[in-house]
PDB file of C-alpha atoms in Angstrom:
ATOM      1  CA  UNK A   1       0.000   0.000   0.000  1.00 49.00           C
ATOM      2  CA  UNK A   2       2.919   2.298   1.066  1.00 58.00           C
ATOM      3  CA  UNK A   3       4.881   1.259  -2.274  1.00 64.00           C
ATOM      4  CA  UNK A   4       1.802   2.310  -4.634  1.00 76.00           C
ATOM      5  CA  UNK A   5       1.558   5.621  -2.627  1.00 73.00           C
ATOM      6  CA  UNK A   6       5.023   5.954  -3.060  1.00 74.00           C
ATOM      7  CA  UNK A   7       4.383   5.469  -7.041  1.00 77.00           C
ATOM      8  CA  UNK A   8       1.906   7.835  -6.965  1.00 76.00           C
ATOM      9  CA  UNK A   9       3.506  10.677  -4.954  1.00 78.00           C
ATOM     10  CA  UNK A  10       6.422  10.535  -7.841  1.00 80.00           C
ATOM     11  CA  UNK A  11       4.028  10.540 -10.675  1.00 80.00           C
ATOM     12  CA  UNK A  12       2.657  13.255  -9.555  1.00 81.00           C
ATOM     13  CA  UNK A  13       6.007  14.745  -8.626  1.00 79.00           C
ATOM     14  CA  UNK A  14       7.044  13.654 -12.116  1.00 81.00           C
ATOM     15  CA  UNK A  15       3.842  15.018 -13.584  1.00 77.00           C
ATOM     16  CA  UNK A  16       3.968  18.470 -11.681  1.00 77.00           C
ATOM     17  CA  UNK A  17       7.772  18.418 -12.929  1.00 82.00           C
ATOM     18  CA  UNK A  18       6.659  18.195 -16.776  1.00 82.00           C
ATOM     19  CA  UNK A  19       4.176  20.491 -16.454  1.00 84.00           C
ATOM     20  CA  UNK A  20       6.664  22.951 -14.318  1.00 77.00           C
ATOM     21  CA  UNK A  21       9.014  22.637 -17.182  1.00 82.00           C
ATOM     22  CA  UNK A  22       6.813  23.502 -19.723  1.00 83.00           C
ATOM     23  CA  UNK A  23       5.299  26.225 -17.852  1.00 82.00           C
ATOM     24  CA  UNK A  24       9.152  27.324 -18.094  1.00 83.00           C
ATOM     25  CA  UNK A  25       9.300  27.091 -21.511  1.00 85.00           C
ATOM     26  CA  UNK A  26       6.131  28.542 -22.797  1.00 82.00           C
ATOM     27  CA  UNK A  27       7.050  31.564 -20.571  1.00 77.00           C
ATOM     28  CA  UNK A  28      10.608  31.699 -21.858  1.00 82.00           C
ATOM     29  CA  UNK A  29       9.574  31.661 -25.425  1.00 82.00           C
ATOM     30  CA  UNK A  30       7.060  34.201 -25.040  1.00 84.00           C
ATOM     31  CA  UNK A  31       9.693  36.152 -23.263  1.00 75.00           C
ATOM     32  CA  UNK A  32      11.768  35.541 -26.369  1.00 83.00           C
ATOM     33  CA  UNK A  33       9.045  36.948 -28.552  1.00 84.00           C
ATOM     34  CA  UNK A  34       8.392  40.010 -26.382  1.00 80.00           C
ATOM     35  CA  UNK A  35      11.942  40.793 -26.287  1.00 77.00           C
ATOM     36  CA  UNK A  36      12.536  39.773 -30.125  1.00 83.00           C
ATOM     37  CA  UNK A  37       9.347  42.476 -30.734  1.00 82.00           C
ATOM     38  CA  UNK A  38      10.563  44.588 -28.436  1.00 73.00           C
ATOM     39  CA  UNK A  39      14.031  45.014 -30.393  1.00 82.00           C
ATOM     40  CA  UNK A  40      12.093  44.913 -33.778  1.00 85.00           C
ATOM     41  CA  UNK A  41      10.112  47.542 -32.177  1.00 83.00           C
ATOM     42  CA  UNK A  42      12.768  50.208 -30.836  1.00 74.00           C
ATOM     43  CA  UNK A  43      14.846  48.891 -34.748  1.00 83.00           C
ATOM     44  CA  UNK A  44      12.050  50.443 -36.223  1.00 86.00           C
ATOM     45  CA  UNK A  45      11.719  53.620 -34.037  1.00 80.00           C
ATOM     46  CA  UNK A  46      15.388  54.403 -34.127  1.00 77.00           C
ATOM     47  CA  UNK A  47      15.575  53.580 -38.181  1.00 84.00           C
ATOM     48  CA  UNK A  48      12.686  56.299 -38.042  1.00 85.00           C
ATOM     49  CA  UNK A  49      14.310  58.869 -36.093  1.00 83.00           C
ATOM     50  CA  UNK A  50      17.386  58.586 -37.748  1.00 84.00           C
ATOM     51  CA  UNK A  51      15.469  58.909 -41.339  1.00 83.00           C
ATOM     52  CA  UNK A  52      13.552  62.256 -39.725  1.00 87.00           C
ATOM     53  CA  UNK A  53      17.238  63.632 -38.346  1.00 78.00           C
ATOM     54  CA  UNK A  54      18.449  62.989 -42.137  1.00 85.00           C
ATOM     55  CA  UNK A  55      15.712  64.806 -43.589  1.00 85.00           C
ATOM     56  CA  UNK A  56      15.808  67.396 -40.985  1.00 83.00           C
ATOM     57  CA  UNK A  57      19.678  67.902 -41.707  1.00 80.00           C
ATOM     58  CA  UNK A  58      19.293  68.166 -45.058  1.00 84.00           C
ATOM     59  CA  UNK A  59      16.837  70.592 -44.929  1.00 84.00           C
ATOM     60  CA  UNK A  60      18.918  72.793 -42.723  1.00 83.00           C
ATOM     61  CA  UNK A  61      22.182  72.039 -44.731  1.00 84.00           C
ATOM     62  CA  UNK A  62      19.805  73.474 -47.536  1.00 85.00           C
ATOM     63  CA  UNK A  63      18.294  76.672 -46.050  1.00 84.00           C
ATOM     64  CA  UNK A  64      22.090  77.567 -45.195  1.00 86.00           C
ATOM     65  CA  UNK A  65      23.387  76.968 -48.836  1.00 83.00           C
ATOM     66  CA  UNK A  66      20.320  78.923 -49.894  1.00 84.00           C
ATOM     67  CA  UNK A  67      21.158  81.517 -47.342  1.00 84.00           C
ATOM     68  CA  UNK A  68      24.612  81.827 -48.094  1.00 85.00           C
ATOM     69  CA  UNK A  69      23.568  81.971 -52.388  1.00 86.00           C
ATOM     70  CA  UNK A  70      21.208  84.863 -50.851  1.00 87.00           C
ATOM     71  CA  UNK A  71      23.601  86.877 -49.298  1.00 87.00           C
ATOM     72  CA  UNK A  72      26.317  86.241 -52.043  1.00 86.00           C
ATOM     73  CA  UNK A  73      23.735  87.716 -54.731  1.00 86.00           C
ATOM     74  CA  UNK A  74      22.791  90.788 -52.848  1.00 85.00           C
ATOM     75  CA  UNK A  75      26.264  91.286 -52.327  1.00 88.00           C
ATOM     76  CA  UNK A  76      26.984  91.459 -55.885  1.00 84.00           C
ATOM     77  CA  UNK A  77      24.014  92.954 -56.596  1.00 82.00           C
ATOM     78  CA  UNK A  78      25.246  95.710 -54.045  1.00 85.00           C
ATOM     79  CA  UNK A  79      28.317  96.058 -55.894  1.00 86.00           C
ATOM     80  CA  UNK A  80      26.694  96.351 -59.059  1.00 82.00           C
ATOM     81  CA  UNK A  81      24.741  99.251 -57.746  1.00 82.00           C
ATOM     82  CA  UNK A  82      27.819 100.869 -56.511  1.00 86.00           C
ATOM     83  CA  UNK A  83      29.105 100.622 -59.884  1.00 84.00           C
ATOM     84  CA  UNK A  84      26.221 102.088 -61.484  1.00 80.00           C
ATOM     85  CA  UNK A  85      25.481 104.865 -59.312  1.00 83.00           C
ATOM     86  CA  UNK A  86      29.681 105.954 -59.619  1.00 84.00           C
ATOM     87  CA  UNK A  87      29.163 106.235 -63.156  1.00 82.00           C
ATOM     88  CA  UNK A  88      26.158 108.179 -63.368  1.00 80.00           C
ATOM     89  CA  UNK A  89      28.172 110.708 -60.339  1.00 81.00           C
ATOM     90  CA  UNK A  90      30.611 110.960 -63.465  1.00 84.00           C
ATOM     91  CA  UNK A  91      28.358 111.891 -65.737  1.00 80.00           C
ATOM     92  CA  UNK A  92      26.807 114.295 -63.620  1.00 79.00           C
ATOM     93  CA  UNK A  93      30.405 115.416 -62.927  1.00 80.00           C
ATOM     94  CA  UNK A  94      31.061 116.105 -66.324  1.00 81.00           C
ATOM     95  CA  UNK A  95      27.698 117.453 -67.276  1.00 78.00           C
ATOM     96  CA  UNK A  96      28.267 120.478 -64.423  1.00 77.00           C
ATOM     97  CA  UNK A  97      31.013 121.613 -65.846  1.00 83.00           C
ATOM     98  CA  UNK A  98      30.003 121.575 -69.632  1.00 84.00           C
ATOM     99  CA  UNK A  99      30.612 124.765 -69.314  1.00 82.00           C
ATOM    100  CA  UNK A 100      34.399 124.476 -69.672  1.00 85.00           C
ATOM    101  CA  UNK A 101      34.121 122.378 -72.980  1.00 86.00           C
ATOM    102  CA  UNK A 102      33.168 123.442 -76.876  1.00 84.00           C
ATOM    103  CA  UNK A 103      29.531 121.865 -76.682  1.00 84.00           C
ATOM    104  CA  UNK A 104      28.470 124.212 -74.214  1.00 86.00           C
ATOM    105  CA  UNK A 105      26.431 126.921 -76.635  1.00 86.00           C
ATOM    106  CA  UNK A 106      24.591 124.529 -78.518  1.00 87.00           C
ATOM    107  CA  UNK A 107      23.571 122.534 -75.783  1.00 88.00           C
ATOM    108  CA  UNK A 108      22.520 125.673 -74.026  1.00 89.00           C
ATOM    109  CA  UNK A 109      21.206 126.876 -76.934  1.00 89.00           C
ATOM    110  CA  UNK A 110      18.991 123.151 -77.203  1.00 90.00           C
ATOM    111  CA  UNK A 111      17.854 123.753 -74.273  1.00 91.00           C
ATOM    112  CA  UNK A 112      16.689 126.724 -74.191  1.00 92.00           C
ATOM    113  CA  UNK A 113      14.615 126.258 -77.557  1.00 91.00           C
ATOM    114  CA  UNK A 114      12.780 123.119 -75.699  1.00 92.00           C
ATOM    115  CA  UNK A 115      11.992 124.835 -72.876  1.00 93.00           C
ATOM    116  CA  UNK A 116      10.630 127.753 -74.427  1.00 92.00           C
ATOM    117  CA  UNK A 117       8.895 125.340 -77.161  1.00 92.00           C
ATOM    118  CA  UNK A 118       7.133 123.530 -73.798  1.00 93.00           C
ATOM    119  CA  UNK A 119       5.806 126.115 -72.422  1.00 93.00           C
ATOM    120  CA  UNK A 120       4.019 127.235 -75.702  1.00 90.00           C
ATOM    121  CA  UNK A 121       4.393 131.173 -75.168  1.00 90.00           C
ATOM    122  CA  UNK A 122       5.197 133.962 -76.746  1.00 90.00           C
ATOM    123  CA  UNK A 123       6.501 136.069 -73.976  1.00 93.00           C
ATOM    124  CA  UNK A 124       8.247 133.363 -71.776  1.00 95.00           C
ATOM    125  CA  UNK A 125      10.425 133.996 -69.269  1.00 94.00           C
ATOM    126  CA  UNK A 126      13.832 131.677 -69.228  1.00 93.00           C
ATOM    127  CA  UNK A 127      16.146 131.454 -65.930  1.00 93.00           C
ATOM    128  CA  UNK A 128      19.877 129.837 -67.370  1.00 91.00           C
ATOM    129  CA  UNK A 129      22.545 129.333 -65.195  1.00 88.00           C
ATOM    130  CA  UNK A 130      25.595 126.794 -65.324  1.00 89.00           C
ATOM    131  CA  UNK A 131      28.973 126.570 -63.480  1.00 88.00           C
ATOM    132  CA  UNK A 132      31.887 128.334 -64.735  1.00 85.00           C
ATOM    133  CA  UNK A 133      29.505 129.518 -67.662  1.00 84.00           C
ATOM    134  CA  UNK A 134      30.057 133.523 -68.506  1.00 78.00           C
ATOM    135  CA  UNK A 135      28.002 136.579 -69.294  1.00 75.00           C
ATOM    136  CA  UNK A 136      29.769 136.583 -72.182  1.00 74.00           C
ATOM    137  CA  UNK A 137      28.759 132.755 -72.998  1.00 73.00           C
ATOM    138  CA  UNK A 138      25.028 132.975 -72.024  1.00 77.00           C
ATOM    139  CA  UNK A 139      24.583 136.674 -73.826  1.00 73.00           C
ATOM    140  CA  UNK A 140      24.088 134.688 -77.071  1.00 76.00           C
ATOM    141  CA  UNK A 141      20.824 132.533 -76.021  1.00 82.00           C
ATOM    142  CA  UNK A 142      18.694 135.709 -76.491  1.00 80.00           C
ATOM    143  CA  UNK A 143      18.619 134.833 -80.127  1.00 82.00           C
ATOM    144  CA  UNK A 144      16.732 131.562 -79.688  1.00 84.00           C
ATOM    145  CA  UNK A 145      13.861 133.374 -77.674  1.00 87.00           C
ATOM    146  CA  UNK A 146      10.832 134.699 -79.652  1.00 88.00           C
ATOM    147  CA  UNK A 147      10.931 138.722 -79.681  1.00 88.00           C
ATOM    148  CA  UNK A 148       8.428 138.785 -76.220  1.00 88.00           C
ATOM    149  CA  UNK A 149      11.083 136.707 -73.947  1.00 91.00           C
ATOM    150  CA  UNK A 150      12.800 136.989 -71.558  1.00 92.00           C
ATOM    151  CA  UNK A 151      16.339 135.669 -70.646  1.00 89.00           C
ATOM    152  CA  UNK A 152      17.245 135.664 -66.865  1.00 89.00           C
ATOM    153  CA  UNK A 153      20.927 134.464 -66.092  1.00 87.00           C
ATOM    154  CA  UNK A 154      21.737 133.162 -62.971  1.00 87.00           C
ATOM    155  CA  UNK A 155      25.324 133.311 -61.172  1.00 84.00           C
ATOM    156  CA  UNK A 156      25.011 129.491 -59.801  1.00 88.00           C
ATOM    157  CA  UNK A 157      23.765 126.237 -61.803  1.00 89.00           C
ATOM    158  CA  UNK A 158      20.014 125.719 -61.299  1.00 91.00           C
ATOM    159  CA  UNK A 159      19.490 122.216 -59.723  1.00 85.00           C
ATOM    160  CA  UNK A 160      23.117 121.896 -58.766  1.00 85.00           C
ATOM    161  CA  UNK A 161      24.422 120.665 -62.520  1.00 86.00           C
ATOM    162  CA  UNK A 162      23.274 123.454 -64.621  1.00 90.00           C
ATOM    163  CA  UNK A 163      20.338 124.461 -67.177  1.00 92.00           C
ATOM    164  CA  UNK A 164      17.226 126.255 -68.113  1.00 93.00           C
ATOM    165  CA  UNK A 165      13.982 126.742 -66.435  1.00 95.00           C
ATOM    166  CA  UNK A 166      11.300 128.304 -68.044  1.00 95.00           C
ATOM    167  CA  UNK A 167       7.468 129.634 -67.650  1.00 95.00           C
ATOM    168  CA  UNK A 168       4.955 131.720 -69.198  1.00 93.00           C
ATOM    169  CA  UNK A 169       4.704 134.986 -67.931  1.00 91.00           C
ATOM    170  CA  UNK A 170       2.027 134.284 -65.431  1.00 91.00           C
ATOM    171  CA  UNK A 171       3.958 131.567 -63.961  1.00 88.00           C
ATOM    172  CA  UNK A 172       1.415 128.807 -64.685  1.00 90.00           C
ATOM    173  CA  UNK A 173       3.273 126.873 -66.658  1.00 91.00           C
ATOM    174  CA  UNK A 174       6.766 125.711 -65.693  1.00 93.00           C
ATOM    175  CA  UNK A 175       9.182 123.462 -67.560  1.00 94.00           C
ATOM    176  CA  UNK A 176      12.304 122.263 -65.741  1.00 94.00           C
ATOM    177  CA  UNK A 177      14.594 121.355 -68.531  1.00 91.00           C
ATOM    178  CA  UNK A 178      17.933 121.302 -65.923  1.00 91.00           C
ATOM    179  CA  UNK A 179      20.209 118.645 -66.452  1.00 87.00           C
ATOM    180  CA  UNK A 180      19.230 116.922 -62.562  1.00 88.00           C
ATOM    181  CA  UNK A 181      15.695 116.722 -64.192  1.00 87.00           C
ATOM    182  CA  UNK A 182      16.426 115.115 -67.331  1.00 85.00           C
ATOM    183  CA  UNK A 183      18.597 112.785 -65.635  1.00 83.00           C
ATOM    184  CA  UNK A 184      15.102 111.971 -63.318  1.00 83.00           C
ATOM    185  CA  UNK A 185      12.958 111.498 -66.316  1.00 81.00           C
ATOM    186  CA  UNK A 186      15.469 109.099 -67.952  1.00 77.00           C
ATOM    187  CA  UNK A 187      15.979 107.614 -65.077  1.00 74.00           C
ATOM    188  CA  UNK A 188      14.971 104.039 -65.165  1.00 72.00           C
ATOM    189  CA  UNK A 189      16.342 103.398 -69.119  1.00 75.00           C
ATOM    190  CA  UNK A 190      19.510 105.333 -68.197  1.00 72.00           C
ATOM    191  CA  UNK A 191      19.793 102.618 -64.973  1.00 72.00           C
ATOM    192  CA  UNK A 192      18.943  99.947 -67.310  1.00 76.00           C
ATOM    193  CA  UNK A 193      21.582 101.312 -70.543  1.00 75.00           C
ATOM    194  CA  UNK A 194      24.397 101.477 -68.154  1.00 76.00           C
ATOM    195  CA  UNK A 195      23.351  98.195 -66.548  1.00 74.00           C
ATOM    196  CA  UNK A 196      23.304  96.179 -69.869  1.00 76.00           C
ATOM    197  CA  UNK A 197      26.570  97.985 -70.928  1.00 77.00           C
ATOM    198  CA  UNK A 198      28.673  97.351 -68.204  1.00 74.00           C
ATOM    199  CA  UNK A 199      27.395  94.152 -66.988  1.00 74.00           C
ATOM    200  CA  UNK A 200      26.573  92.267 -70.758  1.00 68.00           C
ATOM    201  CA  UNK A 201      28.284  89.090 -70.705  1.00 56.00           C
TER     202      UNK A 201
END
């Protein structure tokens, strides 16, 4: 009776063993799979973050290059400008002291006739006046007035550079025709002349 106990007490054992063991094992290979997820997981994550920091980089490595082309054109662009504006102080250099050089009647002489021409009068009044420009130089613009006009000669250059103003005798009508404003009113094509001159190619 004691030896069949016996028996069963180790089957049991045995059985409570077996089933111990593949308690174990079930538990051990489901810790395998939540481990082997777990690292497939956080593989994943990490492959994700590091694609994110690439395109992140990249974007940031291009907003600098784009940043430093920026820059580098407005500093040429700058320059270019500097260029442009030295010439046209050359010009207007030159064009103050027109005075000095054999052009100087006729182009007074020009202008005067298209100033007096704008104003459409036969009695207008004309104010001349140029740097280093005589009496003696000036005296000979009467002759382009009509008989009714008026020539008034100033000591300095109107508008800084020199030339002619002139109105009707009320004063209603006024035409600047002084080398500063024809410089305004060609303004944009002389910018864009010089431009394509010194810059082509």
């Amino acid at each position: 009776m004691s030896e069949s106990l016996g028996k069963l007490q180790n089957r049991i054992l045995s059985d409570a063993r077996l089933k111990a063991e593949e308690t174990i094992k079930e538990a051990q290979s489901k810790a395998q799979q939540i481990l082997e997820e777990a690292r497939r997981r956080a593989q994943k994550e990490s492959e994700e973050i590091i694609a994110k920091a690439k395109v992140e980089a990249e974007s940031v490595r291009r907003s600098i290059l784009s940043s430093k082309v920026r820059v580098n054109r407005l500093r040429i662009l700058d320059e270019k400008n500097r260029i442009v504006q030295d010439i046209i102080h050359t010009v207007e250099d030159q064009l103050s002291s027109i005075a000095r050089t054999d052009q100087f009647e006729n182009t007074a002489q020009r202008f005067v006739a298209e100033a007096v021409k704008a104003v459409e009068s036969d009695q207008p009044i004309v104010r001349i006046g140029f740097r280093d420009a005589t009496k003696k130089n000036l005296d000979g613009m009467s002759r382009v007035l009509p008989k009714g006009g008026k020539l008034v000669i100033d000591e300095k250059p109107i508008d800084d550079f020199g030339g002619v103003i002139a109105t009707d005798p009320e004063g209603r009508v006024v035409f600047n025709n002084t080398f500063k404003s024809r410089l305004e009113r060609l303004d944009n094509q002389l910018l864009t002349l010089i431009a394509s001159t010194v810059f082509s190619g």
